[in-house]
Structure formats: structure tokens, C-alpha cells
mmCIF file of C-alpha atoms in Angstrom:
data_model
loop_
_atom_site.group_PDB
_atom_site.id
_atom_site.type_symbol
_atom_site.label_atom_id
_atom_site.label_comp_id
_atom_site.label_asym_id
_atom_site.label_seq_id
_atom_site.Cartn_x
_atom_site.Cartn_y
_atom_site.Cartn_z
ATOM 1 C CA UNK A 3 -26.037 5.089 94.060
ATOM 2 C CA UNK A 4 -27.214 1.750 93.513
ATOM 3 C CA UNK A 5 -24.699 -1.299 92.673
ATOM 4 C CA UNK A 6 -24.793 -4.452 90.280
ATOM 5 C CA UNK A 7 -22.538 -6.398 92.685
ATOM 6 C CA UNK A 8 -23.052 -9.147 89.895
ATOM 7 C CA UNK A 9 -20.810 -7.191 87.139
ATOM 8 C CA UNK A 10 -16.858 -6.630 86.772
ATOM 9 C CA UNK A 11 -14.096 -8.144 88.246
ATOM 10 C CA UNK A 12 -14.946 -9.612 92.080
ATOM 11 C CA UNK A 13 -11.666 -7.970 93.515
ATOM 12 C CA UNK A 14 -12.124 -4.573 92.223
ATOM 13 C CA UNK A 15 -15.893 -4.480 92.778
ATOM 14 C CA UNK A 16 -15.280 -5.519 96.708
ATOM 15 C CA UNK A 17 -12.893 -3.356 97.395
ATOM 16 C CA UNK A 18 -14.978 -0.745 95.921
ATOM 17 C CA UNK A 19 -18.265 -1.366 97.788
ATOM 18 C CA UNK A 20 -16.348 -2.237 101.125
ATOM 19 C CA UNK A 21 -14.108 1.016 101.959
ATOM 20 C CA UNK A 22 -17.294 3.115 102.722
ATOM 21 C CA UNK A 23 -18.753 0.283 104.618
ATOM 22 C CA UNK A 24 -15.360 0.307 106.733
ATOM 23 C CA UNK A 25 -14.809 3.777 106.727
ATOM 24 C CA UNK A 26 -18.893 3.669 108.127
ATOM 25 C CA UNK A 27 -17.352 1.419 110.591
ATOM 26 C CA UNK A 28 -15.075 3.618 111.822
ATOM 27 C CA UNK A 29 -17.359 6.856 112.496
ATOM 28 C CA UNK A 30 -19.480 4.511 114.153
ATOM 29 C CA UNK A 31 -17.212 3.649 116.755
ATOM 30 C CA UNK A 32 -15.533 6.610 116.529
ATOM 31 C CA UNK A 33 -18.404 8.161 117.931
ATOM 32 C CA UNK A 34 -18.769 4.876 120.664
ATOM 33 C CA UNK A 35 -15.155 5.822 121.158
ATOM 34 C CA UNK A 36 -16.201 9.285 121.990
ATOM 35 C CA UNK A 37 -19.223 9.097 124.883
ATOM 36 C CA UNK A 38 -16.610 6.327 126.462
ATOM 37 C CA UNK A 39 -13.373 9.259 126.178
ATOM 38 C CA UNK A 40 -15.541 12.443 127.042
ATOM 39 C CA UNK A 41 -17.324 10.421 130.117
ATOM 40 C CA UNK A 42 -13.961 9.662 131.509
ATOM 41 C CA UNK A 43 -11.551 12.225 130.778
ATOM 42 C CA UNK A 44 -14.720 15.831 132.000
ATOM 43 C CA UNK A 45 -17.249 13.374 134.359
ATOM 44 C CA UNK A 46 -14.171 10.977 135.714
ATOM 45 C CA UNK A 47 -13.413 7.261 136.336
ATOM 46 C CA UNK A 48 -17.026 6.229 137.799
ATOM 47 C CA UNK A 49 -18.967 7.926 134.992
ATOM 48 C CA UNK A 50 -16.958 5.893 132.613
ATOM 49 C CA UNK A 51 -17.149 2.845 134.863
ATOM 50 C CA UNK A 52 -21.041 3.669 135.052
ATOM 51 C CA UNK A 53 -21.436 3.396 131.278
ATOM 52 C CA UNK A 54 -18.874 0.602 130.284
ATOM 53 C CA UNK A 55 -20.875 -1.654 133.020
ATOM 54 C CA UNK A 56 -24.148 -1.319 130.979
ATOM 55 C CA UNK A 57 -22.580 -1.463 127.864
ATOM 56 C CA UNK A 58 -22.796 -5.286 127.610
ATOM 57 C CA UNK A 59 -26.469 -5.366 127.770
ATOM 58 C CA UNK A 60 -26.870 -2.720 124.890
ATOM 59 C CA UNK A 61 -24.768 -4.871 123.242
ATOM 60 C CA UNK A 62 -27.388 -8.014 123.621
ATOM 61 C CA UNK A 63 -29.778 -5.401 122.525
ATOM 62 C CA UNK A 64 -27.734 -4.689 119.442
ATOM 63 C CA UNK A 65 -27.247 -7.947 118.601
ATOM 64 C CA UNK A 66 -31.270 -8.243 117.929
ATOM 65 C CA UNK A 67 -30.668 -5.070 115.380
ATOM 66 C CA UNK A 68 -27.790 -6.420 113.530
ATOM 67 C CA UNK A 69 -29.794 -9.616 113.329
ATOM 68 C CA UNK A 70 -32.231 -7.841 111.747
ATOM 69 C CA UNK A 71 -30.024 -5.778 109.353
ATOM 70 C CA UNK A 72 -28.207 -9.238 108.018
ATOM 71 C CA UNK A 73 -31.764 -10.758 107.313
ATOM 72 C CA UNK A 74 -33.058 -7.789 105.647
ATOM 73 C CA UNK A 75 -30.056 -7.370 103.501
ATOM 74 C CA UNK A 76 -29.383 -10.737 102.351
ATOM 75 C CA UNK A 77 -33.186 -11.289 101.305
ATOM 76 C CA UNK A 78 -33.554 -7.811 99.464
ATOM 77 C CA UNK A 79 -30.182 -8.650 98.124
ATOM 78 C CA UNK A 80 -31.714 -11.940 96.349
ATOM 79 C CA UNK A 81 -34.268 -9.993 95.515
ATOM 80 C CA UNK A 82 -32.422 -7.476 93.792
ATOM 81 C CA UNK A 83 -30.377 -9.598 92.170
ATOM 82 C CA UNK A 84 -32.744 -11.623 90.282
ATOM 83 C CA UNK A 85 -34.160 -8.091 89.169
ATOM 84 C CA UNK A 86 -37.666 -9.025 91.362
ATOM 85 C CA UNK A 87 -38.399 -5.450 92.004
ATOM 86 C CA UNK A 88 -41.826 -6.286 93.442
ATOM 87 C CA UNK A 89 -41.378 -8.066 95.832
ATOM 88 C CA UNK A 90 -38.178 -6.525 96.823
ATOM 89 C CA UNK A 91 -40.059 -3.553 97.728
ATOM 90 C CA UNK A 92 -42.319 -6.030 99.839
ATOM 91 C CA UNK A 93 -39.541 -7.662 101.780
ATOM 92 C CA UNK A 94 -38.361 -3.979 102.907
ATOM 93 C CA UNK A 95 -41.783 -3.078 104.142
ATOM 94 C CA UNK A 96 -42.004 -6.169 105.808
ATOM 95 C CA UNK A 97 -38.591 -5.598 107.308
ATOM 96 C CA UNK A 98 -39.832 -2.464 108.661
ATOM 97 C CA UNK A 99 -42.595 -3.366 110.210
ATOM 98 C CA UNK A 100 -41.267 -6.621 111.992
ATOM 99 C CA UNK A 101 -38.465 -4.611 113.390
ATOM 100 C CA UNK A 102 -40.585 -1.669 114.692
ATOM 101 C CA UNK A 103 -42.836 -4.110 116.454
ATOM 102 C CA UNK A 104 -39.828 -6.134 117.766
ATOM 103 C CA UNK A 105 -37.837 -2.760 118.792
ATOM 104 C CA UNK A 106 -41.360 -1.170 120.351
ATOM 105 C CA UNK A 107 -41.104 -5.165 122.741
ATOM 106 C CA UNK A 108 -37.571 -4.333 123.774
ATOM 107 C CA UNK A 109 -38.038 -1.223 125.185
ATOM 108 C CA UNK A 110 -40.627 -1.971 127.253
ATOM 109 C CA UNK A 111 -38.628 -4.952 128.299
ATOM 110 C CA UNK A 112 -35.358 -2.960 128.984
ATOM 111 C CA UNK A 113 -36.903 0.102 130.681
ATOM 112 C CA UNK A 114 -38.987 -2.509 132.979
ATOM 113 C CA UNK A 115 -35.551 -5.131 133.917
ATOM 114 C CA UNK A 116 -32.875 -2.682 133.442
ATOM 115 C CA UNK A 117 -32.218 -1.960 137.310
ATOM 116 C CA UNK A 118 -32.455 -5.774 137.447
ATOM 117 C CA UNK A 119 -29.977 -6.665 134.957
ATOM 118 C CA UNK A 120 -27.645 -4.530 136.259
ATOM 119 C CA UNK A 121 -27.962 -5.663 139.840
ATOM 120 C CA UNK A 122 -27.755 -9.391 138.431
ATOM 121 C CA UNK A 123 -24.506 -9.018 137.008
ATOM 122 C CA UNK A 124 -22.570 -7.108 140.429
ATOM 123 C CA UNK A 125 -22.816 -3.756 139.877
ATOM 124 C CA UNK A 126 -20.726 -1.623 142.602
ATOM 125 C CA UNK A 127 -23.319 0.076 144.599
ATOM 126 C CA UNK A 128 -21.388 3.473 143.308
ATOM 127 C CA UNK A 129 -22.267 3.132 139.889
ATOM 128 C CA UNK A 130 -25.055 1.234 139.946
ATOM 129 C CA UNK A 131 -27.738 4.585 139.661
ATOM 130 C CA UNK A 132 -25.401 6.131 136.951
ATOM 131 C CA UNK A 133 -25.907 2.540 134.997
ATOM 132 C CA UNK A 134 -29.302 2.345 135.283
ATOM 133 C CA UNK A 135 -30.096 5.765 134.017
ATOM 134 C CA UNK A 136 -27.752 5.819 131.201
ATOM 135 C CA UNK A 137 -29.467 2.407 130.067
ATOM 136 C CA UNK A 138 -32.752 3.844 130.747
ATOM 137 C CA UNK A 139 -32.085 6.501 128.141
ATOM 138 C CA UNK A 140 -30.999 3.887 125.740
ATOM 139 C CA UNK A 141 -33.758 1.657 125.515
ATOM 140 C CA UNK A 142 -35.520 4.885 124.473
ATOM 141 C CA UNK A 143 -33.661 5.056 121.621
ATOM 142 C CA UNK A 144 -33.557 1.223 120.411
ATOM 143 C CA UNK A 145 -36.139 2.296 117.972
ATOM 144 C CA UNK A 146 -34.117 4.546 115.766
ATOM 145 C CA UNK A 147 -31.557 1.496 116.579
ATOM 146 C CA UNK A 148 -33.722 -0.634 114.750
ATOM 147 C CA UNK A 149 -34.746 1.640 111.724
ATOM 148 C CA UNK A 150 -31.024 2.690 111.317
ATOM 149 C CA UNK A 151 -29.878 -0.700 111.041
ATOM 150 C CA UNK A 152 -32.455 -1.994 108.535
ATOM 151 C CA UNK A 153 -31.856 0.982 106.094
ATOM 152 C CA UNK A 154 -28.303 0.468 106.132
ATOM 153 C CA UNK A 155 -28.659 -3.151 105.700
ATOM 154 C CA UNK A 156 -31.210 -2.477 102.497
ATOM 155 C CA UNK A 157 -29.123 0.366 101.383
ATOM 156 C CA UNK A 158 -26.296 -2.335 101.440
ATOM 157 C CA UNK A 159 -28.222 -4.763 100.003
ATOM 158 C CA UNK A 160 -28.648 -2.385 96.761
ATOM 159 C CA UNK A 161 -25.371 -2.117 96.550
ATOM 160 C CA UNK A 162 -25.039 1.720 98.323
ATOM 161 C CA UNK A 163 -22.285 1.645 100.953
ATOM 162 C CA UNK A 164 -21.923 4.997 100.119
ATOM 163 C CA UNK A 165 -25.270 6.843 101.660
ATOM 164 C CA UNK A 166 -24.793 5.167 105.425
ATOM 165 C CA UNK A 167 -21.230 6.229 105.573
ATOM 166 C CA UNK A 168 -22.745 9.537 104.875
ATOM 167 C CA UNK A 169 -24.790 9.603 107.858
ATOM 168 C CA UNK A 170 -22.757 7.881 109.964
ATOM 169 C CA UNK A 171 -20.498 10.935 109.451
ATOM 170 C CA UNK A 172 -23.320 13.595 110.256
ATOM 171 C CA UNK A 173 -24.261 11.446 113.025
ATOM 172 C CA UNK A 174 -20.880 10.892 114.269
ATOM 173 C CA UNK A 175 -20.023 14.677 114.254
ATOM 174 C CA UNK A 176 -23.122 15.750 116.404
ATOM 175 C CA UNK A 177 -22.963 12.906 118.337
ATOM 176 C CA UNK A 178 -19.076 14.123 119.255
ATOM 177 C CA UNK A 179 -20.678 18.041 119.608
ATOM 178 C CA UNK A 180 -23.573 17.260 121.532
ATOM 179 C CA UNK A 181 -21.162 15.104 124.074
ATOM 180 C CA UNK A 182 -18.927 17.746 124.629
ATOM 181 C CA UNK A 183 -22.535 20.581 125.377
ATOM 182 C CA UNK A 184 -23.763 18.194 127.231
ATOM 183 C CA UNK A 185 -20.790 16.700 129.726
ATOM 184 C CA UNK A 186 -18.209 19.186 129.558
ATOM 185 C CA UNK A 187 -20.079 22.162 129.146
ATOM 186 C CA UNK A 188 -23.560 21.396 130.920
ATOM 187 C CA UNK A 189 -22.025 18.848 133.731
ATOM 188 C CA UNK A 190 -24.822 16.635 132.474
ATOM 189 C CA UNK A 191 -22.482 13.715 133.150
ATOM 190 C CA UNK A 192 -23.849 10.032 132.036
ATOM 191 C CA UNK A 193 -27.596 11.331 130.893
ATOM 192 C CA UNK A 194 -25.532 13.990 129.046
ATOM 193 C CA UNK A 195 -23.490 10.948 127.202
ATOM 194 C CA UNK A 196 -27.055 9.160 126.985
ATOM 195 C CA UNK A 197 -29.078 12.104 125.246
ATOM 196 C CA UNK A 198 -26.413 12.510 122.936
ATOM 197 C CA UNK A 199 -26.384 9.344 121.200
ATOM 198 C CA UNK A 200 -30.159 9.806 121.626
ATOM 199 C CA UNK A 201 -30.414 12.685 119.163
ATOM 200 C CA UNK A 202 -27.836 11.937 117.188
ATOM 201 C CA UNK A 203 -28.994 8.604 116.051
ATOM 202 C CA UNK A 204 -32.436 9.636 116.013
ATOM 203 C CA UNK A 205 -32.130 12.452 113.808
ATOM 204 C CA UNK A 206 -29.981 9.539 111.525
ATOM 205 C CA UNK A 207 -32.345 7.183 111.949
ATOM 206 C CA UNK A 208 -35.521 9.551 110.685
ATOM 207 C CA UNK A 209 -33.073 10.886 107.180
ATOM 208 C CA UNK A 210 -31.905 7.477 106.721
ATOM 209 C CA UNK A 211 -35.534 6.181 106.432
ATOM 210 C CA UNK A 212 -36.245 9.325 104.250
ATOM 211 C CA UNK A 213 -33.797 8.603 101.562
ATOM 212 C CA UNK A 214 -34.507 5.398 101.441
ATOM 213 C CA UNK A 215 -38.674 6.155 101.102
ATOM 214 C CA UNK A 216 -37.439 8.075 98.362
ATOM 215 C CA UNK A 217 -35.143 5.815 96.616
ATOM 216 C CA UNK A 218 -37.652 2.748 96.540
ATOM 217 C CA UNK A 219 -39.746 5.376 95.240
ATOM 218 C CA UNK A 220 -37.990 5.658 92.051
ATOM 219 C CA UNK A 221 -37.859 2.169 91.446
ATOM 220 C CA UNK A 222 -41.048 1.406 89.031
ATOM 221 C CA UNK A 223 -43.018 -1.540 89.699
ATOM 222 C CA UNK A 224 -45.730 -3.151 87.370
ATOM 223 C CA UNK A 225 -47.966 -3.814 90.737
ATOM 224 C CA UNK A 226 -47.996 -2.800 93.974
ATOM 225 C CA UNK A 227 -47.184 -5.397 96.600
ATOM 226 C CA UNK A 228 -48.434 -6.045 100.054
ATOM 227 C CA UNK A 229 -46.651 -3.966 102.499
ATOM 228 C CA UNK A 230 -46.304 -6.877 105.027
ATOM 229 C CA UNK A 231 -45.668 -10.275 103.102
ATOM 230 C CA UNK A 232 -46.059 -13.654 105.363
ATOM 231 C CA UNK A 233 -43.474 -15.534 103.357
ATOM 232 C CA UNK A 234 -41.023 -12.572 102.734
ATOM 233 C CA UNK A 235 -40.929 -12.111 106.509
ATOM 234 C CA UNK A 236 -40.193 -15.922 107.095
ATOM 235 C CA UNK A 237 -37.442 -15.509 105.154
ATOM 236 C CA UNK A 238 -35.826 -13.063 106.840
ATOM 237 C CA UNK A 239 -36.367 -14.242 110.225
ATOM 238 C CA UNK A 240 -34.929 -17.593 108.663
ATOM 239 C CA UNK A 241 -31.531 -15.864 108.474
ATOM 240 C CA UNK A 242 -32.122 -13.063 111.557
ATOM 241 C CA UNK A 243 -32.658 -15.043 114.465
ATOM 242 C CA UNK A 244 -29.559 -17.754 113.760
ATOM 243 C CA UNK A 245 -27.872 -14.410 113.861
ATOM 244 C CA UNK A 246 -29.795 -13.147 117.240
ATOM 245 C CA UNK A 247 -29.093 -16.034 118.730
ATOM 246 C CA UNK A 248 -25.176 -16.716 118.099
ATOM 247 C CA UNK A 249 -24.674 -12.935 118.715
ATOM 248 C CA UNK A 250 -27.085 -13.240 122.344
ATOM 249 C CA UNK A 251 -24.951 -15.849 122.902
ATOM 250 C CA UNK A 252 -21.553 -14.164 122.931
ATOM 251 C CA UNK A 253 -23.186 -11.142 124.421
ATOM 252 C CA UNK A 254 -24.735 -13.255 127.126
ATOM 253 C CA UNK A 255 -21.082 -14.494 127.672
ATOM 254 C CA UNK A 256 -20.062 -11.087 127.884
ATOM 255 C CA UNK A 257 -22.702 -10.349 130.656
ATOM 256 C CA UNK A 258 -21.173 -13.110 132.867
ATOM 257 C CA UNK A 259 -17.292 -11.490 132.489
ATOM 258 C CA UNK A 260 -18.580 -8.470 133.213
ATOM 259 C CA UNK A 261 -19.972 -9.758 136.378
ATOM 260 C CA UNK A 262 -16.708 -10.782 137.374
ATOM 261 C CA UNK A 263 -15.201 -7.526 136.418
ATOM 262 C CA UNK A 264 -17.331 -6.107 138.156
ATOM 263 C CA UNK A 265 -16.372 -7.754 141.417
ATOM 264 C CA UNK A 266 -12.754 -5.945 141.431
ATOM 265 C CA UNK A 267 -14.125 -2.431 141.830
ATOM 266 C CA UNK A 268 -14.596 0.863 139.221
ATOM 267 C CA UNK A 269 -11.431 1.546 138.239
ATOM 268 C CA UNK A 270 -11.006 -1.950 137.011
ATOM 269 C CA UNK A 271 -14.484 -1.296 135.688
ATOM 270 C CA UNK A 272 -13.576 1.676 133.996
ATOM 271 C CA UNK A 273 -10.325 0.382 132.270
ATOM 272 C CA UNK A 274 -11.970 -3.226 130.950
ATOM 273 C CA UNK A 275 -15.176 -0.753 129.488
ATOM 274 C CA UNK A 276 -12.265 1.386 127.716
ATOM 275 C CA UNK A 277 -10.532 -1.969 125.995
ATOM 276 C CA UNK A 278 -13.887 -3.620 124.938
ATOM 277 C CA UNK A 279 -14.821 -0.115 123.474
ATOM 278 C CA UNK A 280 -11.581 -0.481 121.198
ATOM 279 C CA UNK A 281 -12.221 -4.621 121.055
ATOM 280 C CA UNK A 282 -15.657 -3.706 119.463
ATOM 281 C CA UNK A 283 -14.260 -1.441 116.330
ATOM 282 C CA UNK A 284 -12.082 -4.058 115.447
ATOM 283 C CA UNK A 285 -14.790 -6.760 115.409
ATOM 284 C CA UNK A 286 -17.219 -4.458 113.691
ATOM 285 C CA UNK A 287 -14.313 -3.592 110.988
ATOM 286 C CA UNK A 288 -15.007 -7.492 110.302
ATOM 287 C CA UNK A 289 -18.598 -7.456 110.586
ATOM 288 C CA UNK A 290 -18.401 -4.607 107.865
ATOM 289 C CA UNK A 291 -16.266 -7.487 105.824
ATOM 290 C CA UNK A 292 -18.627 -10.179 106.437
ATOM 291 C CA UNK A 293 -21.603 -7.793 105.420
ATOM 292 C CA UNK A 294 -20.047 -6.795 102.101
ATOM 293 C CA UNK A 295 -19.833 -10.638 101.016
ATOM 294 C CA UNK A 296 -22.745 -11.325 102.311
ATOM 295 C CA UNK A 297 -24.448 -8.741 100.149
ATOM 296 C CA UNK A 298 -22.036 -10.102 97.111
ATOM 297 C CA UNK A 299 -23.102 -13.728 97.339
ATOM 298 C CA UNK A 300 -26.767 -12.788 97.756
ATOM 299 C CA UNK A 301 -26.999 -10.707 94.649
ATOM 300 C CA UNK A 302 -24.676 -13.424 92.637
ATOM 301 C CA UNK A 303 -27.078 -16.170 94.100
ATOM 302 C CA UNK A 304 -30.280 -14.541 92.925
ATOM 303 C CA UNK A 305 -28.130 -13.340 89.425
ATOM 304 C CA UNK A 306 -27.305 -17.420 88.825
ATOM 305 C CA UNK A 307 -23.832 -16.074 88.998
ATOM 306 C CA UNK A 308 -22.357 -18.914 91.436
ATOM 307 C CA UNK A 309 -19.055 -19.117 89.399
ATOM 308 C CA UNK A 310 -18.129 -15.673 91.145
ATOM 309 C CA UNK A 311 -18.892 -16.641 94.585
ATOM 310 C CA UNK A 312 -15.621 -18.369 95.157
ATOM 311 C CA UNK A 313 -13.309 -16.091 94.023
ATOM 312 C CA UNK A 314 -15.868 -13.393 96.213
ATOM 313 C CA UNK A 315 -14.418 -15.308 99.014
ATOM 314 C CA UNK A 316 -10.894 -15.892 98.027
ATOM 315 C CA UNK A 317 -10.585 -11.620 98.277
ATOM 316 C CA UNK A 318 -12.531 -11.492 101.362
ATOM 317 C CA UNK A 319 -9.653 -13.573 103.391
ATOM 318 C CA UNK A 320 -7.306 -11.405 101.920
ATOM 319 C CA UNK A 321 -8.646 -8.170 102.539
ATOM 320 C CA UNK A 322 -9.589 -9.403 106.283
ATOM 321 C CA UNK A 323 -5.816 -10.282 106.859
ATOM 322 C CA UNK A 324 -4.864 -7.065 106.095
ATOM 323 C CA UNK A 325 -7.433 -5.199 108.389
ATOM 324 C CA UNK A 326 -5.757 -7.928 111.103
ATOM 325 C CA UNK A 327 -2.638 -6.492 111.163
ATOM 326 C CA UNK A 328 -3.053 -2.820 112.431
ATOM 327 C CA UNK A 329 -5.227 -3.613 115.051
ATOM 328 C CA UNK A 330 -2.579 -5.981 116.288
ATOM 329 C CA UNK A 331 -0.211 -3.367 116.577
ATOM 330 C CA UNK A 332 -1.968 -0.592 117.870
ATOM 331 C CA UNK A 333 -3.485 -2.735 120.515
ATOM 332 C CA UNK A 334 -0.630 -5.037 121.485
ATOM 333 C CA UNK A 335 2.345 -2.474 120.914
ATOM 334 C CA UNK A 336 0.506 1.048 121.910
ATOM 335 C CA UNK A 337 -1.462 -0.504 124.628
ATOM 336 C CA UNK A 338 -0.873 2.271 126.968
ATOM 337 C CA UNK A 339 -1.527 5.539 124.919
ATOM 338 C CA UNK A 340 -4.776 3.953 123.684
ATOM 339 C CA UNK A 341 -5.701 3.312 127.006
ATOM 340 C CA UNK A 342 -4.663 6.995 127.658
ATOM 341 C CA UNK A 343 -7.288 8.337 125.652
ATOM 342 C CA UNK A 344 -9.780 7.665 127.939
ATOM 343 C CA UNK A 345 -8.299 7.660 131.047
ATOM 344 C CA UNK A 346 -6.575 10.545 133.063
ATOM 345 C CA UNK A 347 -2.523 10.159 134.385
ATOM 346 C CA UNK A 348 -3.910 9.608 137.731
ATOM 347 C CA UNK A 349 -6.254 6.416 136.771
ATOM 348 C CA UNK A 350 -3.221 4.203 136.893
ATOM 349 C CA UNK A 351 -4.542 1.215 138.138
ATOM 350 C CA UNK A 352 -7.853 2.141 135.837
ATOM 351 C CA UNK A 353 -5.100 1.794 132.460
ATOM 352 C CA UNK A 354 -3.561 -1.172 133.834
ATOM 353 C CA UNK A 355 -6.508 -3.032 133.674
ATOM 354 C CA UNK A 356 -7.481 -2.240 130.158
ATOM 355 C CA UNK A 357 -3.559 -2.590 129.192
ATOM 356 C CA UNK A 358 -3.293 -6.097 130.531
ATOM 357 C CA UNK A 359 -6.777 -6.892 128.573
ATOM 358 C CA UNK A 360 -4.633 -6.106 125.246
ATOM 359 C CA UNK A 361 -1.963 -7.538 126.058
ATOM 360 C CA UNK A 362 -3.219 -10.941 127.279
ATOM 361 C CA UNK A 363 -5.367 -11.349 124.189
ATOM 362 C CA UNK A 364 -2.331 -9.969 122.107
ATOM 363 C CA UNK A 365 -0.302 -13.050 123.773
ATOM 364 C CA UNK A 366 -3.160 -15.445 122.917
ATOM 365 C CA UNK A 367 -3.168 -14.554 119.219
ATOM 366 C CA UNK A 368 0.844 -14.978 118.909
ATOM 367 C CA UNK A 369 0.378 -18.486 120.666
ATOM 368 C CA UNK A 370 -2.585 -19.561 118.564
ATOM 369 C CA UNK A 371 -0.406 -18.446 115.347
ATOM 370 C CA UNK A 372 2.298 -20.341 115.946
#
């Protein structure tokens, strides 16, 4: 399961090594896709207002994960690459450790300010309770967040895209199941969307970590290494927090539209939270993109291949042109029946909003392109 990203030919190796990463992309959102469609077509338009107005702090929350996932991967990806199996194994302990710590300050943080953040950024006095328990539920979860991320990252970074599409799929699945138990069937409505993810990704989370105990395993090592190694870990925050901080950033930006959004009412609520749920699988579809190269030049860079790197890149703009081009038509040209997913026929003025989200950044792009 593990890849040489340093042998064969750059285009067919990429392509290889990236459709499970964007096919992981896609039961990962799928599954986002789902608590957002369940919530609003069996709990109604508040319970999916309730959950798209916290979703922009998960996502600053997330952004501290993914951080973590690039750092881990490119560093045990240099590692790997220059065949330093020692220390490799060091940098994923270290990984480890950082992020439980990190994960463990979070949730005390967001269980503490969560009522607070989402009374800073205007949350209708309707929703508001809804919002605060379903992020109140998440931040319980950030740790299996954290240890998901980093073994997919490392798994990655060993060139398997293969084993977190794998669990992305059981988690997806159960995820989707224990939605429908506990909203449709149980009337749990936005703790029942909340627990789900819960289990699911904990149960992925705990097997990921697992398999991956088990792979490092097999790799033999002439010593053992320290389990948390200063310099290792300065490395990796060296290339985490840039990525923390530009993704806080954005998601920071995010938090102050929302709090606009959020003075127009739920149903506007509720059909913006629908179109930044579809938004976000199209910019994770490129995150996937940028994580695949990333992993590529890493492994090159620590291999003294540098003569590859280029043409690495060349394929990358290629192959993210042609993920472009159905998003733009689904979103821009189906506007409406992907807003119909979520919504029910009577939330008109609910799809409206998230139509008109589409179809103003739809006119953007064809402005910007010509």
C-alpha cells in the first residue's frame, strides 16, 4: 500500500495516487452533504439554518486540523523519501502527540466560548439554542478530528491514498445510517445530526490510527527513536501554522459574512448554509489536488529528484482545470435542483438565497475569465 512517488512517469503516477484522494474527497462531503440534506428535508428549515450558522466556526476549527495534516505529511514525506526510516517514525509520533495536546486545548476552548461565538456573529434568537448544542457536540469530537486528519496526512505522505478513501467510505455510510436513526427515525433533530458525525468519525478515527500503528510497525528500524522529537516537531509546525493561519484567516472572513447572513433571517440562513455546503466539496476537491503534489514534491525533494518537480506541476494545472469545469456547471446551470436537495418545495425564498449565491459567484468567474 505504500508508494515511491519518486519512480515512473509524473503524469501517470499522479493521476494514480490522486483519484482515491478525490474520490476520499467526495465521501467526505458526501457525508457533510448528508447531516446538511437530512436536517432540512425530516427536522425542517431552522434545523438546517441551526447547523449551517455554526458551521463556519467548525470550519476555523478544521482549519487547525488540516494545518496539522499538511505539516505532518510534507515532513514524513521528506522523510520517506530520503529512505530516513528513523526518524520518520519519530516525526509521526511527534505529530501525534502535538495534535492531541492541541485538539485536547480546543475543546475546552470551544465548549467554554461556543454560546459566545455564536451570539457574536447574530444568531436569530430561534436558532441560536439549536447552534449552540450542535457545536457543543462537535467540539467533543475535534479529537478524532485531529487523529483522523494526521493519519490520512501520513498515510498520504507514504504514498497510500488508497486506505483513507477506505474509511472515508465506512465512515461515510454510517455516518448517512446513523443520520437517518437518529433524525428521521428518533426525531433527535440537530443533536441527532451532531452524534452522528460523532460516532462515525470516531469509530474512523480509532481504525485509522490502528492501521497505521500497524503499518509503521512493519517498517524495520536499526534504532528506536524518541517518540516526541524537539526538532522534528519544529518542522512541522514550520509548515502547519502558515497553513492555520491563512486558512483562520479565510474562515475568520467567513465568520463576519455569516454575521451578515445572519441578519436577513433563517430561511436565508438555511439556503446560504446549503450553497457553502456544496462551495466546500469543490474547494476540498482542490485541496485533495494540492495535497497530492504536495506529497509528490516532498518525496522528490528528499529523493534529490528536483528534475521531476516541474513537470509534477505542469499535470497538476491540468488535472485542476478539468475538476473546474463540472463544478461550474452543476453549480451555475443546475443551481436550483442542487439547492432542491436540501430544501423542501415550500422553502422558496430558503432556495433563492442559496441559488443567487451560485449564480453570483458563477457571474464573477465568467467576468474574471474574460
Amino acid at each position: 500500500m505504500i508508494t515511491d512517488l519518486t519512480q515512473g512517469h509524473p503524469k501517470k503516477i499522479l493521476w494514480r495516487f490522486l483519484l482515491p484522494m478525490l474520490f476520499s474527497v467526495a465521501f467526505q462531503q458526501f457525508y457533510n452533504l448528508a447531516d446538511s440534506i437530512i436536517a432540512g428535508k425530516f427536522a425542517g428549515e431552522n434545523a438546517l439554518a441551526a447547523v449551517g450558522a455554526s458551521y463556519p466556526i467548525t470550519i476555523i476549527f478544521m482549519a487547525f486540523a488540516v494545518g496539522s495534516n499538511l505539516g505532518a505529511s510534507v515532513v514524513v514525506s521528506r522523510l520517506f523519501g530520503a529512505k530516513d526510516m528513523g526518524s520518520m517514525k519519530s516525526a509521526v509520533t511527534t505529530s501525534f502527540l502535538a495534535c492531541a495536546g492541541m485538539s485536547l486545548l480546543l475543546t475546552a476552548f470551544g465548549y467554554v466560548f461556543c454560546r459566545g461565538m455564536m451570539i457574536l456573529i447574530g444568531t436569530p434568537g430561534n436558532i441560536l439554542d439549536d447552534g449552540v448544542l450542535y457545536l457543543k457536540i462537535y467540539v467533543f469530537g475535534l479529537t478524532f478530528l485531529f487523529l483522523y486528519n494526521v493519519c490520512t496526512g501520513i498515510f498520504t505522505a507514504l504514498g497510500d491514498s488508497k486506505t483513507p478513501l477506505y474509511f472515508l467510505i465506512g465512515s461515510s455510510v454510517g455516518n448517512i445510517a446513523l443520520d437517518f436513526l437518529f433524525v428521521a427515525r428518533f426525531h433527535m433533530g440537530v443533536a441527532g445530526v451532531a452524534w452522528a458525525t460523532f460516532i462515525a468519525q470516531g469509530i474512523s478515527a480509532v481504525l485509522a490510527v490502528t492501521v497505521l500503528a500497524r503499518r509503521l510497525r512493519a517498517i524495520k528500524t536499526a534504532e528506536k527513536g524518541p517518540l516526541f522529537h524537539p526538532v522534528l516537531f519544529s518542522q512541522i509546525a514550520a509548515i502547519a501554522v502558515p497553513s492555520i493561519m491563512q486558512q483562520s484567516v479565510l474562515s475568520l472572513g467567513n465568520l463576519v459574512v455569516q454575521s451578515f447572513v445572519n441578519q436577513y433571517g433563517s430561511a436565508t440562513i438555511a439556503g446560504y448554509s446549503a450553497a457553502i455546503k456544496l462551495n466546500t466539496f469543490a474547494i476540498n476537491a482542490f485541496m485533495a489536488l494540492g495535497g497530492c503534489l504536495s506529497s509528490y514534491t516532498a518525496q522528490n525533494l528528499g529523493a534529490g529528484k528536483k528534475d521531476r518537480i516541474p513537470l509534477g506541476f505542469r499535470t497538476g494545472v491540468r488535472l485542476s482545470l478539468m475538476a473546474a469545469v463540472p463544478f461550474f456547471v452543476l453549480y451555475f446551470v443546475f443551481s436550483r435542483q442542487m439547492m432542491g436537495l436540501f430544501l423542501n418545495a415550500e422553502s422558496q425564498q430558503a432556495i433563492e438565497a442559496g441559488r443567487m449565491f451560485f449564480v453570483d459567484r458563477g457571474t464573477v468567474l465568467l467576468y474574471d475569465r474574460h
